[in-house]
Tab-separated table of C-alpha atoms in Angstrom:
chain	number	residue	atom	x	y	z
I	1415	MET	CA	6.692	-12.514	-26.133
I	1416	ALA	CA	6.972	-8.877	-25.153
I	1417	LEU	CA	5.604	-7.283	-22.015
I	1418	LYS	CA	2.324	-5.451	-22.592
I	1419	LEU	CA	1.291	-2.580	-20.380
I	1420	HIS	CA	-2.282	-1.332	-20.626
I	1421	GLY	CA	-2.509	2.337	-19.638
I	1422	ILE	CA	-1.811	5.870	-20.804
I	1423	PRO	CA	1.370	8.003	-20.824
I	1424	MET	CA	-0.044	10.792	-18.646
I	1425	SER	CA	-1.410	8.552	-15.886
I	1426	THR	CA	0.373	8.606	-12.538
I	1427	CYS	CA	0.030	4.889	-11.904
I	1428	THR	CA	0.915	3.888	-15.478
I	1429	THR	CA	4.046	6.061	-15.339
I	1430	ARG	CA	5.052	4.437	-12.046
I	1431	VAL	CA	5.376	1.204	-14.035
I	1432	LEU	CA	6.847	2.885	-17.157
I	1433	THR	CA	9.659	4.350	-15.057
I	1434	CYS	CA	10.460	0.901	-13.671
I	1435	LEU	CA	10.466	-0.598	-17.183
I	1436	HIS	CA	12.923	2.070	-18.345
I	1437	GLU	CA	15.178	1.686	-15.276
I	1438	LYS	CA	15.447	-1.980	-16.206
I	1439	GLY	CA	15.929	-1.268	-19.930
I	1440	LEU	CA	13.043	-3.579	-20.873
I	1441	ASP	CA	11.193	-3.901	-24.176
I	1442	PHE	CA	7.474	-3.473	-23.850
I	1443	GLU	CA	4.357	-2.358	-25.697
I	1444	LEU	CA	2.110	0.342	-24.229
I	1445	VAL	CA	-1.490	-0.485	-25.132
I	1446	PRO	CA	-3.652	2.640	-24.787
I	1447	VAL	CA	-6.874	2.457	-22.787
I	1448	ASN	CA	-9.556	4.983	-23.665
I	1449	LEU	CA	-10.501	6.307	-20.239
I	1450	PHE	CA	-12.722	9.079	-21.619
I	1451	ALA	CA	-14.843	6.453	-23.386
I	1452	GLY	CA	-14.969	4.409	-20.153
I	1453	GLU	CA	-13.087	1.494	-21.682
I	1454	HIS	CA	-11.629	0.566	-18.292
I	1455	LYS	CA	-15.098	-0.018	-16.817
I	1456	GLN	CA	-16.288	-2.369	-19.527
I	1457	PRO	CA	-16.237	-6.196	-19.563
I	1458	PRO	CA	-13.217	-6.866	-21.785
I	1459	PHE	CA	-11.026	-4.698	-19.563
I	1460	LEU	CA	-12.717	-5.818	-16.338
I	1461	ALA	CA	-11.608	-9.353	-17.176
I	1462	LYS	CA	-8.038	-8.075	-16.828
I	1463	ASN	CA	-8.632	-5.889	-13.746
I	1464	PRO	CA	-11.950	-6.436	-11.959
I	1465	PHE	CA	-11.478	-3.081	-10.183
I	1466	GLY	CA	-11.570	-1.290	-13.549
I	1467	GLN	CA	-8.292	0.608	-13.132
I	1468	ILE	CA	-5.099	1.140	-15.121
I	1469	PRO	CA	-2.393	-0.047	-15.441
I	1470	VAL	CA	-2.479	-3.765	-16.153
I	1471	LEU	CA	0.596	-5.789	-17.125
I	1472	GLU	CA	0.470	-8.848	-19.333
I	1473	ASP	CA	3.572	-11.041	-19.336
I	1474	GLY	CA	2.731	-14.146	-21.342
I	1475	ASP	CA	0.045	-15.950	-19.299
I	1476	LEU	CA	0.411	-13.731	-16.275
I	1477	THR	CA	-1.904	-10.736	-15.894
I	1478	LEU	CA	-1.220	-8.361	-13.014
I	1479	PHE	CA	-2.895	-5.214	-11.744
I	1480	GLU	CA	-2.003	-2.733	-8.921
I	1481	SER	CA	0.972	-0.638	-10.093
I	1482	ARG	CA	3.030	-1.305	-6.943
I	1483	ALA	CA	2.645	-5.074	-7.362
I	1484	ILE	CA	3.635	-4.730	-11.035
I	1485	THR	CA	6.799	-2.756	-10.272
I	1486	ALA	CA	7.741	-5.215	-7.504
I	1487	TYR	CA	7.278	-8.113	-9.957
I	1488	LEU	CA	9.403	-6.459	-12.663
I	1489	ALA	CA	12.089	-5.480	-10.161
I	1490	GLU	CA	12.203	-9.064	-8.881
I	1491	LYS	CA	12.052	-10.810	-12.281
I	1492	TYR	CA	14.784	-8.587	-13.723
I	1493	LYS	CA	16.798	-8.192	-10.548
I	1494	GLU	CA	20.057	-8.955	-12.318
I	1495	THR	CA	19.611	-6.236	-14.965
I	1496	GLY	CA	19.534	-2.467	-14.794
I	1497	CYS	CA	19.347	-0.646	-11.468
I	1498	ASP	CA	19.157	-2.794	-8.305
I	1499	LEU	CA	15.797	-1.505	-7.121
I	1500	LEU	CA	15.066	-4.093	-4.421
I	1501	ARG	CA	18.522	-4.696	-2.846
I	1502	HIS	CA	17.808	-8.410	-3.134
I	1503	ASN	CA	21.258	-9.508	-1.954
I	1504	ASP	CA	20.841	-8.063	1.531
I	1505	LEU	CA	17.826	-9.056	3.663
I	1506	LYS	CA	18.043	-5.946	5.860
I	1507	GLU	CA	18.426	-3.470	2.979
I	1508	ALA	CA	15.554	-5.232	1.198
I	1509	ALA	CA	13.428	-4.892	4.354
I	1510	LEU	CA	14.169	-1.169	4.613
I	1511	VAL	CA	13.119	-0.731	0.980
I	1512	LYS	CA	9.835	-2.425	1.931
I	1513	VAL	CA	9.354	-0.097	4.921
I	1514	TRP	CA	9.663	3.018	2.729
I	1515	LEU	CA	7.521	1.459	-0.006
I	1516	GLU	CA	4.816	1.172	2.655
I	1517	VAL	CA	5.460	4.715	3.889
I	1518	GLU	CA	4.801	5.982	0.350
I	1519	SER	CA	1.733	3.820	0.097
I	1520	GLN	CA	0.215	4.609	3.502
I	1521	HIS	CA	1.422	8.146	4.357
I	1522	TYR	CA	2.611	10.025	1.276
I	1523	HIS	CA	0.173	8.781	-1.319
I	1524	PRO	CA	-3.164	9.449	0.449
I	1525	ALA	CA	-2.302	13.131	0.944
I	1526	ILE	CA	-0.640	13.895	-2.386
I	1527	TYR	CA	-3.268	11.936	-4.335
I	1528	GLN	CA	-6.061	14.194	-3.053
I	1529	ILE	CA	-4.196	17.361	-4.057
I	1530	VAL	CA	-3.335	16.104	-7.555
I	1531	TYR	CA	-6.872	14.776	-8.013
I	1532	GLN	CA	-8.536	18.073	-7.005
I	1533	PHE	CA	-6.137	20.261	-8.981
I	1534	PHE	CA	-5.707	18.256	-12.214
I	1535	VAL	CA	-8.379	15.599	-12.585
I	1536	LEU	CA	-11.574	17.365	-11.479
I	1537	PRO	CA	-11.190	20.277	-13.938
I	1538	LEU	CA	-10.906	17.689	-16.752
I	1539	GLN	CA	-14.342	16.478	-15.728
I	1540	GLY	CA	-15.669	20.035	-15.757
I	1541	LYS	CA	-15.772	20.289	-11.947
I	1542	THR	CA	-14.179	22.777	-9.547
I	1543	ALA	CA	-11.513	21.867	-7.060
I	1544	ASP	CA	-12.469	21.854	-3.353
I	1545	GLN	CA	-9.931	24.072	-1.632
I	1546	ALA	CA	-10.871	22.726	1.799
I	1547	ILE	CA	-9.855	19.202	0.761
I	1548	ILE	CA	-6.632	20.563	-0.730
I	1549	ASP	CA	-5.826	22.490	2.463
I	1550	VAL	CA	-6.373	19.505	4.758
I	1551	ASN	CA	-4.116	17.375	2.606
I	1552	LEU	CA	-1.425	20.040	2.250
I	1553	GLU	CA	-1.182	20.032	6.026
I	1554	LYS	CA	-0.957	16.227	6.151
I	1555	LEU	CA	1.626	16.183	3.373
I	1556	GLY	CA	3.663	18.847	5.195
I	1557	LYS	CA	3.850	16.630	8.291
I	1558	VAL	CA	4.940	13.638	6.234
I	1559	LEU	CA	7.569	15.753	4.494
I	1560	ASP	CA	8.919	16.820	7.899
I	1561	VAL	CA	9.630	13.136	8.597
I	1562	TYR	CA	11.233	12.807	5.137
I	1563	GLU	CA	13.377	15.906	5.769
I	1564	ALA	CA	14.748	14.338	8.952
I	1565	ARG	CA	15.257	10.944	7.285
I	1566	LEU	CA	17.016	12.420	4.229
I	1567	GLY	CA	19.368	14.289	6.543
I	1568	THR	CA	20.816	10.887	7.492
I	1569	THR	CA	20.605	8.980	4.192
I	1570	LYS	CA	20.898	9.947	0.562
I	1571	CYS	CA	17.690	8.213	-0.427
I	1572	LEU	CA	14.785	6.893	1.577
I	1573	ALA	CA	15.863	3.296	2.256
I	1574	GLY	CA	19.574	4.078	2.503
I	1575	ASP	CA	22.407	5.582	0.513
I	1576	PHE	CA	21.083	3.973	-2.652
I	1577	TYR	CA	18.244	4.649	-5.098
I	1578	SER	CA	15.528	2.056	-4.764
I	1579	LEU	CA	11.969	1.225	-5.750
I	1580	ALA	CA	10.839	3.183	-2.654
I	1581	ASP	CA	12.137	6.444	-4.179
I	1582	LEU	CA	10.831	5.524	-7.651
I	1583	HIS	CA	7.262	5.124	-6.368
I	1584	HIS	CA	7.218	8.806	-5.394
I	1585	LEU	CA	8.090	10.188	-8.817
I	1586	SER	CA	4.811	10.373	-10.715
I	1587	TYR	CA	2.565	12.069	-8.188
I	1588	THR	CA	5.328	14.417	-7.032
I	1589	TYR	CA	6.035	15.439	-10.624
I	1590	TYR	CA	2.462	16.674	-11.013
I	1591	PHE	CA	2.461	18.154	-7.513
I	1592	MET	CA	5.449	20.322	-8.474
I	1593	LYS	CA	3.254	21.916	-11.144
I	1594	THR	CA	0.709	23.086	-8.560
I	1595	PRO	CA	0.960	26.377	-6.629
I	1596	TRP	CA	2.227	24.394	-3.605
I	1597	ALA	CA	5.595	23.157	-4.847
I	1598	SER	CA	7.153	25.125	-1.970
I	1599	LEU	CA	6.306	22.201	0.332
I	1600	ILE	CA	9.142	20.362	-1.410
I	1601	ASN	CA	11.383	23.349	-2.210
I	1602	SER	CA	11.365	24.753	1.316
I	1603	ARG	CA	12.839	21.546	2.762
I	1604	PRO	CA	16.508	21.403	1.665
I	1605	ASN	CA	17.072	17.634	2.042
I	1606	VAL	CA	13.776	16.779	0.387
I	1607	LYS	CA	14.505	19.270	-2.408
I	1608	THR	CA	17.946	17.768	-3.092
I	1609	TRP	CA	16.483	14.260	-3.095
I	1610	TRP	CA	13.657	15.310	-5.449
I	1611	GLU	CA	16.054	16.979	-7.891
I	1612	ASP	CA	18.248	13.907	-7.798
I	1613	ILE	CA	15.584	11.271	-8.427
I	1614	SER	CA	13.584	13.289	-10.955
I	1615	SER	CA	16.640	13.929	-13.116
I	1616	ARG	CA	17.320	10.216	-13.657
I	1617	PRO	CA	17.178	9.494	-17.423
I	1618	ALA	CA	14.557	6.751	-16.980
I	1619	PHE	CA	12.131	9.192	-15.382
I	1620	LYS	CA	12.886	12.091	-17.715
I	1621	LYS	CA	11.896	9.868	-20.608
I	1622	VAL	CA	8.560	9.074	-18.950
I	1623	ALA	CA	7.927	12.672	-17.858
I	1624	GLU	CA	7.799	13.769	-21.501
I	1625	GLY	CA	4.410	12.067	-21.764
I	1626	MET	CA	3.040	13.456	-18.483
I	1627	THR	CA	1.012	16.283	-19.894
I	1628	PHE	CA	-1.801	16.761	-17.381
I	1629	GLY	CA	-2.653	20.404	-17.022
I	1630	GLU	CA	-0.980	21.442	-20.276
I	1631	LYS	CA	-2.958	22.824	-23.171
J	1312	MET	CA	17.234	-12.886	20.801
J	1313	VAL	CA	13.448	-12.829	20.693
J	1314	MET	CA	11.686	-10.447	18.281
J	1315	LYS	CA	10.051	-7.535	20.049
J	1316	VAL	CA	6.717	-6.171	18.847
J	1317	TYR	CA	5.823	-2.726	20.155
J	1318	GLY	CA	2.104	-2.054	20.357
J	1319	PRO	CA	-1.005	-3.005	22.277
J	1320	VAL	CA	-2.224	-6.543	21.431
J	1321	ARG	CA	-5.698	-5.133	20.931
J	1322	ALA	CA	-4.730	-2.754	18.129
J	1323	ALA	CA	-5.376	-3.770	14.539
J	1324	CYS	CA	-2.004	-3.280	12.885
J	1325	PRO	CA	0.032	-5.024	15.618
J	1326	GLN	CA	-2.397	-7.954	15.207
J	1327	ARG	CA	-1.431	-8.186	11.529
J	1328	VAL	CA	2.170	-8.732	12.638
J	1329	LEU	CA	1.280	-11.088	15.515
J	1330	ALA	CA	-0.819	-13.261	13.178
J	1331	CYS	CA	2.171	-13.624	10.875
J	1332	LEU	CA	4.564	-14.445	13.734
J	1333	VAL	CA	2.222	-17.095	15.160
J	1334	GLU	CA	1.622	-18.644	11.698
J	1335	LYS	CA	5.380	-18.940	11.259
J	1336	GLY	CA	6.001	-20.234	14.796
J	1337	VAL	CA	8.393	-17.383	15.556
J	1338	GLU	CA	8.941	-16.478	19.200
J	1339	PHE	CA	8.173	-12.919	20.119
J	1340	GLU	CA	7.668	-10.561	23.021
J	1341	VAL	CA	4.994	-7.857	23.027
J	1342	VAL	CA	6.024	-4.522	24.496
J	1343	HIS	CA	2.843	-2.689	25.378
J	1344	VAL	CA	2.420	0.882	24.111
J	1345	ASP	CA	-0.260	2.967	25.803
J	1346	LEU	CA	-2.119	4.597	22.915
J	1347	ASP	CA	-4.750	6.143	25.187
J	1348	SER	CA	-2.135	8.294	26.901
J	1349	GLY	CA	-0.444	9.139	23.591
J	1350	GLU	CA	2.758	7.231	24.336
J	1351	GLN	CA	3.280	6.673	20.606
J	1352	LYS	CA	3.545	10.423	19.974
J	1353	ARG	CA	6.218	11.071	22.598
J	1354	PRO	CA	9.832	11.845	21.601
J	1355	ASP	CA	11.325	8.530	22.730
J	1356	PHE	CA	8.782	6.543	20.724
J	1357	LEU	CA	9.155	8.830	17.710
J	1358	LEU	CA	12.806	7.732	17.620
J	1359	ARG	CA	11.502	4.229	16.943
J	1360	GLN	CA	8.735	5.246	14.539
J	1361	PRO	CA	8.837	8.802	13.152
J	1362	PHE	CA	5.127	8.768	12.218
J	1363	GLY	CA	4.164	7.942	15.819
J	1364	GLN	CA	2.302	4.725	15.036
J	1365	VAL	CA	2.281	1.091	16.085
J	1366	PRO	CA	3.556	-1.519	15.454
J	1367	VAL	CA	7.321	-1.347	15.486
J	1368	VAL	CA	9.382	-4.514	15.431
J	1369	GLU	CA	12.907	-4.948	16.782
J	1370	ASP	CA	14.792	-7.995	15.534
J	1371	GLY	CA	18.026	-7.729	17.490
J	1372	ASP	CA	19.301	-4.278	16.595
J	1373	PHE	CA	17.316	-4.165	13.342
J	1374	ARG	CA	14.211	-2.048	13.559
J	1375	LEU	CA	11.221	-1.967	11.194
J	1376	PHE	CA	7.853	-0.246	11.032
J	1377	GLU	CA	4.779	-0.410	8.715
J	1378	SER	CA	2.931	-3.664	9.443
J	1379	ARG	CA	2.730	-4.714	5.783
J	1380	ALA	CA	6.515	-4.345	5.388
J	1381	ILE	CA	7.079	-6.248	8.634
J	1382	ILE	CA	4.972	-9.243	7.593
J	1383	ARG	CA	6.827	-9.423	4.253
J	1384	TYR	CA	10.144	-9.418	6.134
J	1385	ILE	CA	9.019	-12.141	8.574
J	1386	ALA	CA	7.602	-14.295	5.765
J	1387	ALA	CA	10.881	-13.954	3.827
J	1388	LYS	CA	13.236	-14.445	6.778
J	1389	TYR	CA	11.377	-17.541	7.990
J	1390	ALA	CA	10.508	-18.879	4.542
J	1391	GLU	CA	11.710	-22.369	5.529
J	1392	GLN	CA	9.455	-22.783	8.568
J	1393	GLY	CA	5.690	-22.836	8.989
J	1394	PRO	CA	3.268	-22.382	6.078
J	1395	ASP	CA	4.478	-20.689	2.910
J	1396	LEU	CA	2.859	-17.268	3.081
J	1397	LEU	CA	4.612	-15.658	0.106
J	1398	GLY	CA	4.199	-18.038	-2.828
J	1399	LYS	CA	6.951	-20.136	-4.414
J	1400	SER	CA	7.406	-18.988	-8.002
J	1401	LEU	CA	7.922	-15.434	-9.168
J	1402	GLU	CA	4.406	-15.413	-10.634
J	1403	GLU	CA	2.813	-16.722	-7.423
J	1404	LYS	CA	4.651	-14.073	-5.389
J	1405	ALA	CA	3.438	-11.374	-7.782
J	1406	VAL	CA	-0.188	-12.434	-7.364
J	1407	VAL	CA	0.213	-12.407	-3.550
J	1408	ASP	CA	1.636	-8.879	-3.874
J	1409	GLN	CA	-1.235	-7.851	-6.124
J	1410	TRP	CA	-3.855	-8.811	-3.539
J	1411	LEU	CA	-1.824	-7.227	-0.726
J	1412	GLU	CA	-1.962	-4.015	-2.768
J	1413	VAL	CA	-5.719	-4.467	-3.269
J	1414	GLU	CA	-6.106	-4.671	0.527
J	1415	ALA	CA	-3.950	-1.567	1.001
J	1416	HIS	CA	-5.535	0.602	-1.711
J	1417	ASN	CA	-9.039	-0.654	-2.519
J	1418	PHE	CA	-10.154	-2.044	0.830
J	1419	ASN	CA	-8.387	-0.681	3.899
J	1420	GLU	CA	-9.328	2.982	3.684
J	1421	LEU	CA	-13.032	2.184	3.270
J	1422	VAL	CA	-13.030	-0.080	6.333
J	1423	TYR	CA	-10.921	2.351	8.342
J	1424	THR	CA	-13.226	5.294	7.570
J	1425	LEU	CA	-16.349	3.261	8.321
J	1426	VAL	CA	-14.994	1.976	11.647
J	1427	LEU	CA	-13.806	5.476	12.562
J	1428	GLN	CA	-17.257	6.977	11.976
J	1429	LEU	CA	-19.322	4.161	13.503
J	1430	LEU	CA	-17.150	3.029	16.417
J	1431	ILE	CA	-14.109	5.080	17.262
J	1432	LEU	CA	-15.508	8.610	17.211
J	1433	PRO	CA	-18.596	7.706	19.257
J	1434	ARG	CA	-16.334	5.937	21.795
J	1435	MET	CA	-14.417	9.170	22.120
J	1436	GLY	CA	-17.670	11.023	22.735
J	1437	GLU	CA	-17.844	12.583	19.261
J	1438	ARG	CA	-20.417	12.403	16.481
J	1439	GLY	CA	-19.648	10.013	13.637
J	1440	ASP	CA	-20.574	10.991	10.089
J	1441	LEU	CA	-23.274	8.450	9.246
J	1442	ALA	CA	-23.609	9.575	5.635
J	1443	LEU	CA	-19.892	9.022	5.115
J	1444	ALA	CA	-20.136	5.600	6.790
J	1445	HIS	CA	-22.985	4.706	4.463
J	1446	THR	CA	-21.003	5.779	1.384
J	1447	CYS	CA	-18.124	3.572	2.547
J	1448	GLU	CA	-20.522	0.680	3.049
J	1449	GLN	CA	-21.855	1.049	-0.498
J	1450	LYS	CA	-18.343	1.150	-1.934
J	1451	LEU	CA	-17.411	-1.888	0.142
J	1452	GLU	CA	-20.374	-3.778	-1.353
J	1453	LYS	CA	-18.760	-3.294	-4.776
J	1454	VAL	CA	-15.328	-4.327	-3.517
J	1455	PHE	CA	-16.760	-7.455	-1.906
J	1456	ASP	CA	-18.497	-8.256	-5.213
J	1457	VAL	CA	-15.046	-8.386	-6.805
J	1458	TYR	CA	-13.781	-10.586	-3.955
J	1459	GLU	CA	-16.808	-12.888	-4.423
J	1460	GLN	CA	-16.000	-13.247	-8.098
J	1461	ARG	CA	-12.350	-13.969	-7.327
J	1462	LEU	CA	-13.045	-16.436	-4.496
J	1463	SER	CA	-15.557	-18.348	-6.582
J	1464	LYS	CA	-12.622	-19.344	-8.799
J	1465	SER	CA	-9.825	-19.520	-6.273
J	1466	ARG	CA	-9.830	-20.967	-2.765
J	1467	TYR	CA	-7.816	-18.079	-1.377
J	1468	LEU	CA	-7.142	-14.628	-2.797
J	1469	ALA	CA	-3.807	-15.415	-4.415
J	1470	GLY	CA	-4.497	-19.046	-5.328
J	1471	ASP	CA	-4.887	-22.431	-3.645
J	1472	SER	CA	-3.014	-21.616	-0.461
J	1473	PHE	CA	-3.433	-19.228	2.444
J	1474	THR	CA	-0.938	-16.376	2.064
J	1475	LEU	CA	-0.118	-12.915	3.410
J	1476	ALA	CA	-2.819	-11.551	1.097
J	1477	ASP	CA	-5.540	-13.357	3.106
J	1478	LEU	CA	-3.794	-12.754	6.462
J	1479	SER	CA	-3.686	-9.022	5.854
J	1480	HIS	CA	-7.496	-8.884	5.733
J	1481	LEU	CA	-8.192	-10.706	9.022
J	1482	LEU	CA	-8.311	-7.781	11.424
J	1483	ALA	CA	-10.359	-5.467	9.182
J	1484	ILE	CA	-12.981	-8.091	8.370
J	1485	ARG	CA	-13.186	-9.089	12.029
J	1486	ASN	CA	-13.941	-5.462	12.885
J	1487	LEU	CA	-16.590	-5.227	10.147
J	1488	VAL	CA	-18.291	-8.446	11.194
J	1489	LYS	CA	-17.992	-8.367	14.993
J	1490	GLU	CA	-17.934	-4.682	15.905
J	1491	ALA	CA	-19.376	-2.517	13.147
J	1492	GLY	CA	-22.567	-4.435	12.379
J	1493	MET	CA	-21.474	-5.088	8.793
J	1494	ALA	CA	-21.588	-8.902	8.853
J	1495	HIS	CA	-23.992	-8.875	5.877
J	1496	LEU	CA	-21.122	-7.820	3.593
J	1497	VAL	CA	-19.656	-11.281	4.225
J	1498	THR	CA	-22.705	-13.465	4.913
J	1499	GLU	CA	-24.574	-12.376	1.770
J	1500	ARG	CA	-21.731	-13.705	-0.398
J	1501	LYS	CA	-21.266	-17.466	-0.620
J	1502	SER	CA	-17.586	-17.641	-1.558
J	1503	VAL	CA	-16.561	-14.747	0.674
J	1504	SER	CA	-18.424	-16.420	3.575
J	1505	ALA	CA	-16.663	-19.733	3.044
J	1506	TRP	CA	-13.304	-17.975	2.791
J	1507	TRP	CA	-13.921	-15.958	5.954
J	1508	GLU	CA	-15.002	-19.117	7.868
J	1509	ASP	CA	-11.784	-20.770	6.778
J	1510	ILE	CA	-9.263	-18.009	7.508
J	1511	SER	CA	-10.843	-16.805	10.752
J	1512	ASN	CA	-10.721	-20.339	12.165
J	1513	ARG	CA	-7.035	-20.837	11.600
J	1514	ALA	CA	-5.244	-21.774	14.824
J	1515	ALA	CA	-2.834	-18.855	14.561
J	1516	TRP	CA	-5.604	-16.269	14.260
J	1517	LYS	CA	-7.511	-17.810	17.150
J	1518	LYS	CA	-4.335	-17.557	19.247
J	1519	VAL	CA	-3.976	-13.861	18.397
J	1520	MET	CA	-7.626	-13.303	19.393
J	1521	GLU	CA	-6.943	-15.058	22.717
J	1522	LEU	CA	-3.952	-12.798	23.336
J	1523	ALA	CA	-6.119	-9.775	22.620
J	1524	ALA	CA	-9.032	-10.814	24.821
């Protein structure tokens, strides 16, 4: 039975999982969820994810939500195929991947999410972006990127000299962020810029990015 | 060599790590960090943790930060001793991960913001934003409704056993119930109440609370 992913091609969290599926060369079916009709907040969908959010993965009897738990599951289940995203053969490397997965989750994501939400999502709902919220989060993101700049001066990727799930988790939100007027936060930091160009040019992500059409007419 | 945990025993995120260490029966040494004087933001600490936060763990010459990464490492390294906090099969592990993510993304920020507005800012002599605290409380009601639904079918968040997913919630719920006057979020929900009674009375958590007293 094939993997089923419920979500949409332009969603940041769905594409986090899509990228992982492509890195592993896995067959799957993308089942669209009609967000504009509120499908994700209605009982059939809520039975899959009680928080009413996409994506959801169905693998036979197993139903999983939370994109970062889904990618970790796929990376673990298919650890012997495709890119070694979790460094499962080395406890210390695996631990460092987990550290930078948490850094993305706790430091990078909260700031970049607010900017992407204000700039892309609110206008879709007919609302105006709040520049004050954007400014506060640009400052926070700048500070986080300073730490990344220092880190990426010592290692090629975040957890070490290898691409891992920690780098992959940054792709979707950063891709949209680079379409805002504030891409210079990435481009003005040479190590971060090199890392971004590197990870965003991976074939698995380029395939997914084709569907990431937020902000385009 | 004994594992070193950098951070005050009273701070929330170090307690997440201490709870895991005690559950697993792993020896450790706490190295106090003086948050009030800003020790965590000074250059020598920033070498340990570039974001200037606690906890940091040193296991020999291997250093880790981010409490949720640390507990996963400890649970994996000491998988053969103490209770199984990770789950056995791939599917069980994935469900533990799922609820750890729920704590990190659907729960933590609401509790953090509420506690900041109601407790921390006033302690620092500043005005908390009561409207914001109230919004967080309302959102938390909805989150706890989901937890109630889940815990009415499952003894613990990820299944029949206590795991990291439950452990990760201990400090935040303790703050809600004991410090922030939000006990009703738990007591008004039968399954959540029973779950909280259970996990907050575990020997390991009681030991951590003794250390922090």
